[in-house]
């Protein structure tokens, strides 16, 4: 489990992030129209998983805006913004912000994604929500980069995650 902080208070996650060089676990998440998307649907594309507690917080919203602008412009790359928010809240946020270059996905039904990826809060006020994490996958679903942000109120290292998208 990761030991991170939420507003300076120590909290833990339910496990460990997928290891670099391993195949990312498949998932089924909900889109705003209540259809589903699986990780396997993105095979052949580089994928950025921008994972966060809620679109209704400033830092989470900032990460969506940043990835909408930067990573979505990169060739053969899909940016998936994942939280436990209801798909309707995600759609409302994107509509109000003019967000069009990322796909919002919700883990509201089962929370299984957060458990499978080891990033669900297991303690603290956000227990059951996702911690702030960025995971970058290559075209074959192999983990190239992970970042568990140590303080939930801080933004991820965008530069490092975008660099991981570059072919070696």
N, CA and C of each residue as an Amber inpcrd file, in Angstrom:
protein
   504
   0.8290000  -1.1770000   0.0000000   0.0000000   0.0000000   0.0000000
   0.8740000   1.2410000   0.0000000   0.3630000   2.2740000  -0.6720000
   1.0840000   3.5440000  -0.6910000   0.6910000   4.3580000   0.5340000
   1.6610000   5.0380000   1.0900000   1.4080000   5.9490000   2.2040000
   1.5950000   7.3560000   1.6600000   0.4930000   8.0800000   1.5700000
   0.4970000   9.4220000   1.0170000  -0.1920000  10.3400000   2.0110000
  -0.3560000  11.6160000   1.6670000  -1.0600000  12.5340000   2.5520000
  -2.2160000  13.2010000   1.8300000  -3.2190000  13.5430000   2.6100000
  -4.3970000  14.2760000   2.1460000  -4.5160000  15.4870000   3.0560000
  -4.1500000  16.6500000   2.5200000  -4.1420000  17.8470000   3.3520000
  -3.1540000  17.7500000   4.4900000  -2.0730000  17.0130000   4.2810000
  -1.0350000  16.8400000   5.2870000  -1.2760000  15.6850000   6.2440000
  -2.4680000  15.0880000   6.1990000  -2.7970000  13.9670000   7.0740000
  -2.4340000  12.6550000   6.3830000  -1.6880000  11.7730000   7.0270000
  -1.3370000  10.4990000   6.3980000  -2.5720000   9.6420000   6.0940000
  -2.5830000   9.0750000   4.8930000  -3.6150000   8.1420000   4.4500000
  -2.9350000   7.0190000   3.6730000  -3.6710000   5.9400000   3.4330000
  -3.1080000   4.7960000   2.7160000  -4.0130000   4.4060000   1.5650000
  -3.4040000   3.7250000   0.5980000  -4.1660000   3.1360000  -0.4950000
  -4.2570000   1.6290000  -0.2650000  -5.1010000   0.9890000  -1.0670000
  -5.3850000  -0.4350000  -0.8650000  -4.3090000  -1.3700000  -1.4060000
  -3.3360000  -0.8510000  -2.1190000  -2.3230000  -1.7310000  -2.6890000
  -1.2080000  -0.9550000  -3.3450000  -0.6120000  -1.5650000  -4.3530000
   0.4940000  -0.9610000  -5.0940000   0.0760000  -0.7540000  -6.5390000
   0.6410000   0.2530000  -7.1710000   0.3840000   0.4990000  -8.5890000
   0.9770000  -0.6320000  -9.4260000   0.4460000  -0.8490000 -10.6200000
   1.0670000  -1.8400000 -11.5090000   2.5390000  -1.4950000 -11.7410000
   3.3680000  -2.5040000 -11.8260000   4.8100000  -2.3130000 -11.9910000
   5.1530000  -1.9310000 -13.4310000   6.1470000  -1.0690000 -13.5700000
   6.6350000  -0.6960000 -14.8990000   7.1390000  -1.9610000 -15.5940000
   6.7660000  -2.0950000 -16.8610000   7.1630000  -3.2500000 -17.6530000
   6.1460000  -4.3820000 -17.6500000   5.0820000  -4.2470000 -16.8310000
   4.0450000  -5.2820000 -16.7810000   2.8350000  -4.8510000 -17.6090000
   2.0160000  -5.8210000 -17.9420000   0.7670000  -5.5430000 -18.6580000
  -0.2300000  -4.9500000 -17.6640000  -0.8400000  -3.8310000 -18.0500000
  -1.8290000  -3.1880000 -17.1830000  -3.0750000  -4.0580000 -17.1040000
  -3.7040000  -4.1330000 -15.9270000  -4.9450000  -4.8980000 -15.8120000
  -6.0400000  -4.2970000 -16.6920000  -6.8110000  -5.1530000 -17.3450000
  -7.9340000  -4.6540000 -18.1290000  -8.9700000  -4.0870000 -17.1720000
  -9.8470000  -3.2560000 -17.6710000 -10.9170000  -2.6860000 -16.8650000
 -12.1330000  -2.4460000 -17.7350000 -13.2540000  -2.2800000 -17.0740000
 -14.4900000  -1.8500000 -17.7240000 -15.0040000  -0.6670000 -16.9280000
 -15.0840000   0.4980000 -17.5710000 -15.5210000   1.7230000 -16.9230000
 -16.6740000   2.3360000 -17.7150000 -17.3810000   3.2550000 -17.1020000
 -18.5910000   3.8280000 -17.6790000 -18.3290000   5.2020000 -18.2820000
 -18.8780000   5.4110000 -19.4800000 -18.7910000   6.6800000 -20.2040000
 -20.0410000   7.5010000 -19.8640000 -20.0460000   8.7780000 -20.2200000
 -21.1660000   9.6550000 -19.8620000 -22.5080000   9.2170000 -20.4400000
 -22.5060000   8.4880000 -21.5550000 -23.7710000   7.9930000 -22.1170000
 -24.1720000   6.6440000 -21.5140000 -23.4540000   6.2390000 -20.4790000
 -23.6490000   4.9950000 -19.7290000 -23.2440000   3.7390000 -20.4960000
 -22.5800000   3.9130000 -21.6390000 -21.9490000   2.7740000 -22.2990000
 -20.6600000   2.4650000 -21.5410000 -19.9740000   1.4250000 -21.9340000
 -18.7340000   1.0700000 -21.2500000 -17.5580000   1.0760000 -22.2130000
 -16.4060000   1.2590000 -21.6490000 -15.1400000   1.1880000 -22.3680000
 -14.2160000   0.2900000 -21.5660000 -13.4460000  -0.5090000 -22.2920000
 -12.4420000  -1.3810000 -21.6780000 -11.0630000  -0.8930000 -22.0950000
 -10.0780000  -1.2130000 -21.2940000  -8.7110000  -0.8630000 -21.6790000
  -8.3800000  -1.4970000 -23.0190000  -8.8320000  -2.7070000 -23.2440000
  -8.5450000  -3.3980000 -24.5020000  -9.1000000  -2.6530000 -25.7250000
 -10.0800000  -1.7600000 -25.5320000 -10.6050000  -0.9520000 -26.6360000
  -9.5760000   0.0300000 -27.1630000  -8.5370000   0.2960000 -26.3970000
  -7.5320000   1.2810000 -26.7740000  -6.2310000   0.6410000 -27.2650000
  -6.2640000  -0.6760000 -27.4780000  -5.0800000  -1.3760000 -27.9710000
  -4.6050000  -0.7250000 -29.2650000  -3.3070000  -0.5670000 -29.3880000
  -2.7190000   0.0900000 -30.5610000  -2.4810000   1.5700000 -30.3520000
  -2.9380000   2.1150000 -29.2280000  -2.7280000   3.5210000 -28.8820000
  -1.9150000   3.6090000 -27.5980000  -1.1220000   4.6690000 -27.4950000
  -0.5250000   5.0000000 -26.2110000  -1.6560000   5.5530000 -25.3540000
  -1.6110000   5.2680000 -24.0570000  -2.6990000   5.6610000 -23.1780000
  -2.1370000   6.3300000 -21.9260000  -2.7230000   7.4730000 -21.5920000
  -2.4340000   8.1480000 -20.3280000  -3.6600000   7.9620000 -19.4520000
  -3.4690000   7.3560000 -18.2900000  -4.5270000   7.2290000 -17.3050000
  -4.3160000   8.3360000 -16.2790000  -5.1640000   9.3510000 -16.3380000
  -5.1330000  10.4640000 -15.3880000  -6.2160000  10.1630000 -14.3560000
  -5.8130000   9.7320000 -13.1820000  -6.7360000   9.2090000 -12.1700000
  -6.7460000  10.1670000 -10.9830000  -7.9480000  10.4210000 -10.4410000
  -8.0780000  11.4320000  -9.3970000  -9.3350000  11.2000000  -8.5750000
  -9.4440000  11.8830000  -7.4040000 -10.6110000  11.6800000  -6.5450000
 -11.9310000  12.2000000  -7.1220000 -11.9690000  13.4450000  -7.6450000
 -13.2350000  14.0120000  -8.1050000 -13.0180000  15.2130000  -9.0140000
 -13.8450000  15.3170000 -10.0570000 -13.7690000  16.4780000 -10.9570000
 -14.1370000  17.7680000 -10.2380000 -14.7740000  17.6550000  -9.0870000
 -15.2420000  18.8310000  -8.3660000 -14.2240000  19.4040000  -7.3930000
 -12.9600000  19.0920000  -7.6000000 -11.8940000  19.7200000  -6.8210000
 -10.9660000  20.4590000  -7.7810000 -10.3490000  21.5150000  -7.3050000
  -9.5240000  22.3690000  -8.1570000  -8.3470000  21.6630000  -8.8000000
  -7.6360000  20.8500000  -8.0370000  -6.4480000  20.1740000  -8.5740000
  -6.8530000  19.1210000  -9.6080000  -7.9330000  18.4070000  -9.3500000
  -8.4070000  17.4020000 -10.3040000  -8.8080000  18.0760000 -11.6130000
  -9.5280000  19.1820000 -11.5070000  -9.9410000  19.9280000 -12.6920000
  -8.7220000  20.4400000 -13.4540000  -7.7140000  20.9030000 -12.7300000
  -6.4940000  21.3990000 -13.3770000  -5.7940000  20.2890000 -14.1470000
  -5.7820000  19.0800000 -13.6030000  -5.1080000  17.9780000 -14.3050000
  -5.8610000  17.6150000 -15.5850000  -7.1770000  17.6780000 -15.5460000
  -7.9510000  17.4050000 -16.7620000  -7.6420000  18.4590000 -17.8140000
  -7.6380000  19.7240000 -17.4210000  -7.3380000  20.8090000 -18.3650000
  -5.9420000  20.6470000 -18.9520000  -4.9610000  20.3320000 -18.1050000
  -3.5750000  20.2040000 -18.5720000  -3.4320000  19.0680000 -19.5700000
  -3.9990000  17.9010000 -19.2410000  -3.8850000  16.7780000 -20.1700000
  -4.7220000  17.0050000 -21.4210000  -5.8470000  17.6860000 -21.3120000
  -6.6590000  18.0150000 -22.4820000  -5.8280000  18.8310000 -23.4700000
  -5.0340000  19.7580000 -22.9410000  -4.2180000  20.6390000 -23.7900000
  -2.9630000  19.9480000 -24.3240000  -2.2420000  19.2600000 -23.4650000
  -0.9140000  18.7500000 -23.8220000  -0.9100000  17.3550000 -24.4500000
  -1.2730000  16.3680000 -23.6820000  -1.1230000  14.9870000 -24.1330000
  -2.0860000  14.6390000 -25.2540000  -3.2600000  15.2410000 -25.2650000
  -4.2340000  14.9220000 -26.2990000  -3.7500000  15.3350000 -27.6810000
  -2.7810000  16.2390000 -27.7420000  -2.2280000  16.6640000 -29.0250000
  -1.1300000  15.7320000 -29.5250000  -0.7010000  14.7970000 -28.7050000
   0.3690000  13.8950000 -29.1060000  -0.1820000  12.7960000 -30.0040000
   0.6390000  12.3980000 -30.9410000   0.2380000  11.4090000 -31.9350000
  -0.0720000  10.0540000 -31.3060000  -1.1510000   9.4390000 -31.7700000
  -1.5510000   8.0800000 -31.3900000  -1.6880000   7.9110000 -29.8740000
  -2.2280000   8.9400000 -29.2130000  -2.3380000   8.9220000 -27.7560000
  -3.7740000   9.1980000 -27.3340000  -4.2660000   8.4130000 -26.3980000
  -5.5810000   8.6110000 -25.8000000  -5.3790000   8.9580000 -24.3280000
  -6.0880000   9.9680000 -23.8610000  -6.0240000  10.3650000 -22.4650000
  -7.3520000   9.9830000 -21.8170000  -7.2810000   9.1410000 -20.8040000
  -8.4580000   8.6830000 -20.0850000  -8.4250000   9.2730000 -18.6850000
  -9.4220000  10.0840000 -18.3540000  -9.5210000  10.7120000 -17.0400000
 -10.5180000   9.8910000 -16.2290000 -10.0450000   9.3270000 -15.1260000
 -10.8120000   8.3130000 -14.3920000 -11.0260000   8.7350000 -12.9400000
 -12.2900000   8.6570000 -12.5130000 -12.6370000   8.9320000 -11.1220000
 -13.8740000   8.1170000 -10.7610000 -14.3140000   8.2380000  -9.5220000
 -15.5420000   7.5750000  -9.0740000 -16.7410000   8.4990000  -9.2040000
 -16.5430000   9.6960000  -9.7890000 -17.6550000  10.6080000 -10.0190000
 -18.7080000   9.9420000 -10.8930000 -19.9610000  10.3540000 -10.7370000
 -20.9930000   9.8960000 -11.6520000 -20.6780000  10.3920000 -13.0570000
 -20.9820000   9.6140000 -14.0840000 -20.7170000  10.0410000 -15.4540000
 -21.3870000  11.3790000 -15.7880000 -22.5180000  11.6760000 -15.1570000
 -23.2270000  12.9250000 -15.4280000 -22.4260000  14.1250000 -14.9260000
 -21.7810000  13.9810000 -13.7840000 -20.9390000  15.0560000 -13.2530000
 -19.7230000  15.2590000 -14.1560000 -19.1560000  14.1720000 -14.6330000
 -18.0120000  14.2740000 -15.5430000 -18.4140000  15.0060000 -16.8260000
 -19.5810000  14.6540000 -17.3840000 -20.0650000  15.2870000 -18.6140000
 -20.3530000  16.7690000 -18.3820000 -20.9440000  17.0960000 -17.2460000
 -21.2410000  18.4900000 -16.9160000 -19.9470000  19.3080000 -16.8680000
 -18.9250000  18.7410000 -16.2080000 -17.6410000  19.4350000 -16.1080000
 -17.0510000  19.6780000 -17.4930000 -17.0050000  18.6420000 -18.3170000
 -16.4000000  18.7770000 -19.6450000 -17.1600000  19.7780000 -20.5050000
 -18.4920000  19.7710000 -20.4170000 -19.2940000  20.7220000 -21.1710000
 -19.0230000  22.1500000 -20.7390000 -18.9680000  22.3770000 -19.4450000
 -18.7400000  23.7240000 -18.9190000 -17.3370000  24.2240000 -19.2370000
 -16.3670000  23.3080000 -19.3090000 -14.9670000  23.6780000 -19.5160000
 -14.5250000  23.6050000 -20.9770000 -15.3720000  23.0810000 -21.8490000
 -14.9830000  22.9230000 -23.2500000 -13.9320000  21.8360000 -23.4350000
 -13.9660000  20.8250000 -22.6000000 -12.9980000  19.7220000 -22.6670000
 -13.4700000  18.7370000 -23.7320000 -12.6480000  18.5490000 -24.7640000
 -13.0430000  17.6780000 -25.8720000 -11.9940000  16.6490000 -26.2520000
 -10.7830000  16.7730000 -25.7070000  -9.6770000  15.9340000 -26.1720000
  -9.3290000  14.7800000 -25.2510000 -10.0870000  14.6190000 -24.1760000
  -9.8650000  13.5040000 -23.2670000 -11.1710000  12.7300000 -23.1370000
 -11.0700000  11.4920000 -22.6970000 -12.2620000  10.6890000 -22.4390000
 -12.4220000  10.5500000 -20.9380000 -13.5940000  10.9240000 -20.4550000
 -13.9050000  10.7850000 -19.0400000 -14.5100000   9.4080000 -18.8200000
 -14.0020000   8.6960000 -17.8160000 -14.4960000   7.3670000 -17.4840000
 -14.7660000   7.2890000 -15.9860000 -15.8660000   6.6380000 -15.6450000
 -16.2760000   6.5410000 -14.2500000 -16.1780000   5.1110000 -13.7310000
 -15.6810000   5.0020000 -12.5200000 -15.5830000   3.7340000 -11.8010000
 -16.6590000   3.6890000 -10.7120000 -17.8080000   4.3540000 -10.9650000
 -18.8270000   4.4960000  -9.9220000 -19.5780000   3.2090000  -9.6160000
 -19.6710000   2.3000000 -10.5520000 -20.5030000   1.1140000 -10.3450000
 -19.9170000   0.1410000  -9.3300000 -18.6480000  -0.1980000  -9.4790000
 -18.0780000  -1.2340000  -8.6160000 -16.8360000  -0.7890000  -7.8510000
 -16.1510000   0.2170000  -8.3570000 -14.8880000   0.6070000  -7.7460000
 -13.7770000  -0.3930000  -8.0050000 -14.0230000  -1.3500000  -8.8800000
 -13.0470000  -2.4140000  -9.1170000 -11.7430000  -1.8930000  -9.7180000
 -11.8390000  -0.8770000 -10.5670000 -10.6350000  -0.2960000 -11.1610000
  -9.6700000   0.1630000 -10.0700000 -10.1750000   0.9230000  -9.1030000
  -9.3280000   1.4360000  -8.0240000  -8.6690000   0.3300000  -7.2220000
  -9.3960000  -0.7520000  -7.0400000  -8.8440000  -1.8990000  -6.3120000
  -7.8030000  -2.6280000  -7.1560000  -8.1310000  -2.9040000  -8.4300000
  -7.2180000  -3.6400000  -9.3150000  -5.9140000  -2.8990000  -9.5510000
  -5.9770000  -1.5700000  -9.5430000  -4.7890000  -0.7620000  -9.7800000
  -4.1030000  -0.3430000  -8.4780000  -4.6530000  -0.7490000  -7.3350000
  -4.0280000  -0.5020000  -6.0410000  -4.0110000   0.9470000  -5.6200000
  -4.9510000   1.7590000  -6.0980000  -4.8980000   3.1920000  -5.8400000
  -6.1040000   3.7460000  -5.0960000  -7.0080000   2.8770000  -4.6820000
  -8.1610000   3.3370000  -3.9180000  -7.7340000   3.6890000  -2.4990000
  -8.2380000   4.8060000  -1.9780000  -7.9640000   5.1470000  -0.5910000
  -8.5860000   4.0870000   0.3100000  -7.7970000   3.5630000   1.2410000
  -8.3170000   2.5810000   2.2000000  -8.5020000   3.1860000   3.5800000
  -7.9960000   4.4110000   3.7710000  -8.1680000   5.1280000   5.0360000
  -8.4430000   6.5970000   4.7370000  -8.8730000   7.3210000   5.7410000
  -9.0220000   8.7720000   5.6290000 -10.3750000   9.2160000   5.0980000
 -10.5160000  10.5280000   4.9850000 -11.7780000  11.1320000   4.5660000
 -12.1890000  10.7850000   3.1440000 -11.2490000  10.4110000   2.3010000
 -11.5540000  10.0550000   0.9110000 -11.6300000   8.5350000   0.7250000
 -11.7530000   7.7980000   1.7910000 -11.8060000   6.3360000   1.6980000
 -12.8340000   5.9210000   0.6510000 -12.4050000   5.0270000  -0.2540000
 -13.2660000   4.5410000  -1.3220000 -13.0990000   5.2960000  -2.6240000
 -12.5060000   6.5040000  -2.5700000 -12.2300000   7.2480000  -3.8000000
 -10.8450000   6.8690000  -4.3260000 -10.5230000   7.3470000  -5.5070000
  -9.2050000   7.0920000  -6.0970000  -8.2080000   8.1410000  -5.6320000
  -6.9850000   7.7040000  -5.4180000  -5.9070000   8.6490000  -5.1340000
  -5.4460000   9.2640000  -6.4590000  -4.6230000  10.2930000  -6.3600000
  -4.1470000  10.9820000  -7.5700000  -2.9500000  10.2190000  -8.1370000
  -3.1500000   9.6750000  -9.3440000  -2.1550000   8.8160000  -9.9820000
  -2.1360000   9.0980000 -11.4810000  -0.9660000   8.9920000 -12.0820000
  -0.8460000   8.9920000 -13.5370000  -0.1170000   7.7170000 -13.9280000
  -0.6800000   7.0120000 -14.8990000  -0.0590000   5.8010000 -15.4380000
  -0.0230000   5.9550000 -16.9490000   1.1280000   5.6970000 -17.5380000
   1.2810000   5.7730000 -18.9920000   1.5300000   4.3740000 -19.5240000
   0.7880000   4.0230000 -20.5730000   0.8890000   2.7090000 -21.1960000
   1.3320000   2.8520000 -22.6450000   2.0800000   1.8730000 -23.1270000
   2.4330000   1.8650000 -24.5410000   1.2850000   1.2700000 -25.3600000
   1.4980000   1.1050000 -26.6500000   0.4570000   0.6190000 -27.5590000
  -0.0170000  -0.8000000 -27.2490000   0.7680000  -1.5440000 -26.4880000
   0.4260000  -2.9170000 -26.1290000  -0.1130000  -3.0490000 -24.7070000
  -0.3440000  -1.9150000 -24.0460000  -0.8650000  -1.9470000 -22.6800000
   0.1790000  -2.2160000 -21.6270000   1.4490000  -2.0500000 -21.9830000
   2.5410000  -2.2450000 -21.0360000   2.7950000  -0.9300000 -20.2830000
   2.9170000  -1.0250000 -18.9720000   3.1320000   0.1520000 -18.1360000
   4.5250000   0.7140000 -18.3950000   4.5580000   2.0010000 -18.8060000
   5.8220000   2.6870000 -19.0800000   6.2010000   3.6660000 -17.9650000
   5.1900000   4.1450000 -17.2280000   5.4220000   5.1880000 -16.2270000
   4.2850000   5.1490000 -15.2140000   4.6310000   5.3660000 -13.9510000
   3.6110000   5.5360000 -12.9170000   4.0360000   6.6670000 -11.9840000
   3.0420000   7.3720000 -11.4840000   3.2850000   8.3770000 -10.4590000
   2.1230000   8.3480000  -9.4750000   2.4200000   8.0180000  -8.2540000
   1.4740000   8.1590000  -7.1460000   1.8080000   9.4970000  -6.5100000
   0.9720000  10.4960000  -6.7000000   1.2720000  11.8250000  -6.1770000
   1.2720000  11.7470000  -4.6440000   2.3700000  12.1580000  -4.0010000
   2.5250000  11.9480000  -2.5590000   1.5760000  12.7650000  -1.6910000
   1.1480000  13.9290000  -2.1530000   0.1560000  14.7660000  -1.4440000
  -0.9900000  14.9760000  -2.4110000  -2.1630000  14.5120000  -2.0450000
  -3.3160000  14.5080000  -2.9380000  -3.6390000  15.8990000  -3.4680000
  -3.3430000  16.9340000  -2.7070000  -3.6290000  18.2920000  -3.1230000
  -2.6320000  18.8770000  -4.1060000  -1.6520000  18.0880000  -4.5440000
  -0.6530000  18.5680000  -5.5120000  -0.9340000  17.9850000  -6.8840000
  -0.5120000  18.7150000  -7.9210000  -0.6780000  18.2320000  -9.2870000
   0.3990000  17.2040000  -9.6160000   0.1050000  16.3180000 -10.5720000
   1.1260000  15.3500000 -10.9900000   2.2270000  16.0380000 -11.7850000
   3.2900000  15.3070000 -12.0400000   4.4090000  15.7970000 -12.8440000
   4.0550000  15.5910000 -14.3150000   3.4250000  16.5800000 -14.9100000
   2.9770000  16.4690000 -16.3020000   4.1410000  16.2080000 -17.2510000
   5.2200000  16.9220000 -17.0360000   6.3780000  16.8070000 -17.9320000
   6.9060000  15.3710000 -17.9710000   7.0450000  14.7390000 -16.8060000
   7.5660000  13.3680000 -16.7440000   6.6000000  12.3900000 -17.4170000
   5.3120000  12.5690000 -17.1970000   4.3500000  11.6490000 -17.8060000
   4.3090000  11.8240000 -19.3170000   4.3890000  13.0420000 -19.7960000
   4.3930000  13.2830000 -21.2490000   5.6810000  12.7580000 -21.8770000
   6.7880000  12.8960000 -21.1720000   8.0640000  12.3690000 -21.6770000
   7.9830000  10.8570000 -21.8580000   7.2710000  10.1900000 -20.9670000
   7.1370000   8.7310000 -21.0530000   6.3880000   8.2910000 -22.3080000
   5.6410000   9.2070000 -22.9190000   4.9140000   8.8840000 -24.1530000
   5.8230000   8.8000000 -25.3780000   6.9950000   9.4300000 -25.2690000
   7.9080000   9.4550000 -26.4050000   8.4930000   8.0780000 -26.6450000
   8.6590000   7.7340000 -27.8980000   9.2790000   6.4490000 -28.2320000
  10.7440000   6.4920000 -27.8550000  11.1980000   5.3820000 -27.3230000
  12.6120000   5.3130000 -26.8990000  13.4880000   4.8940000 -28.0460000
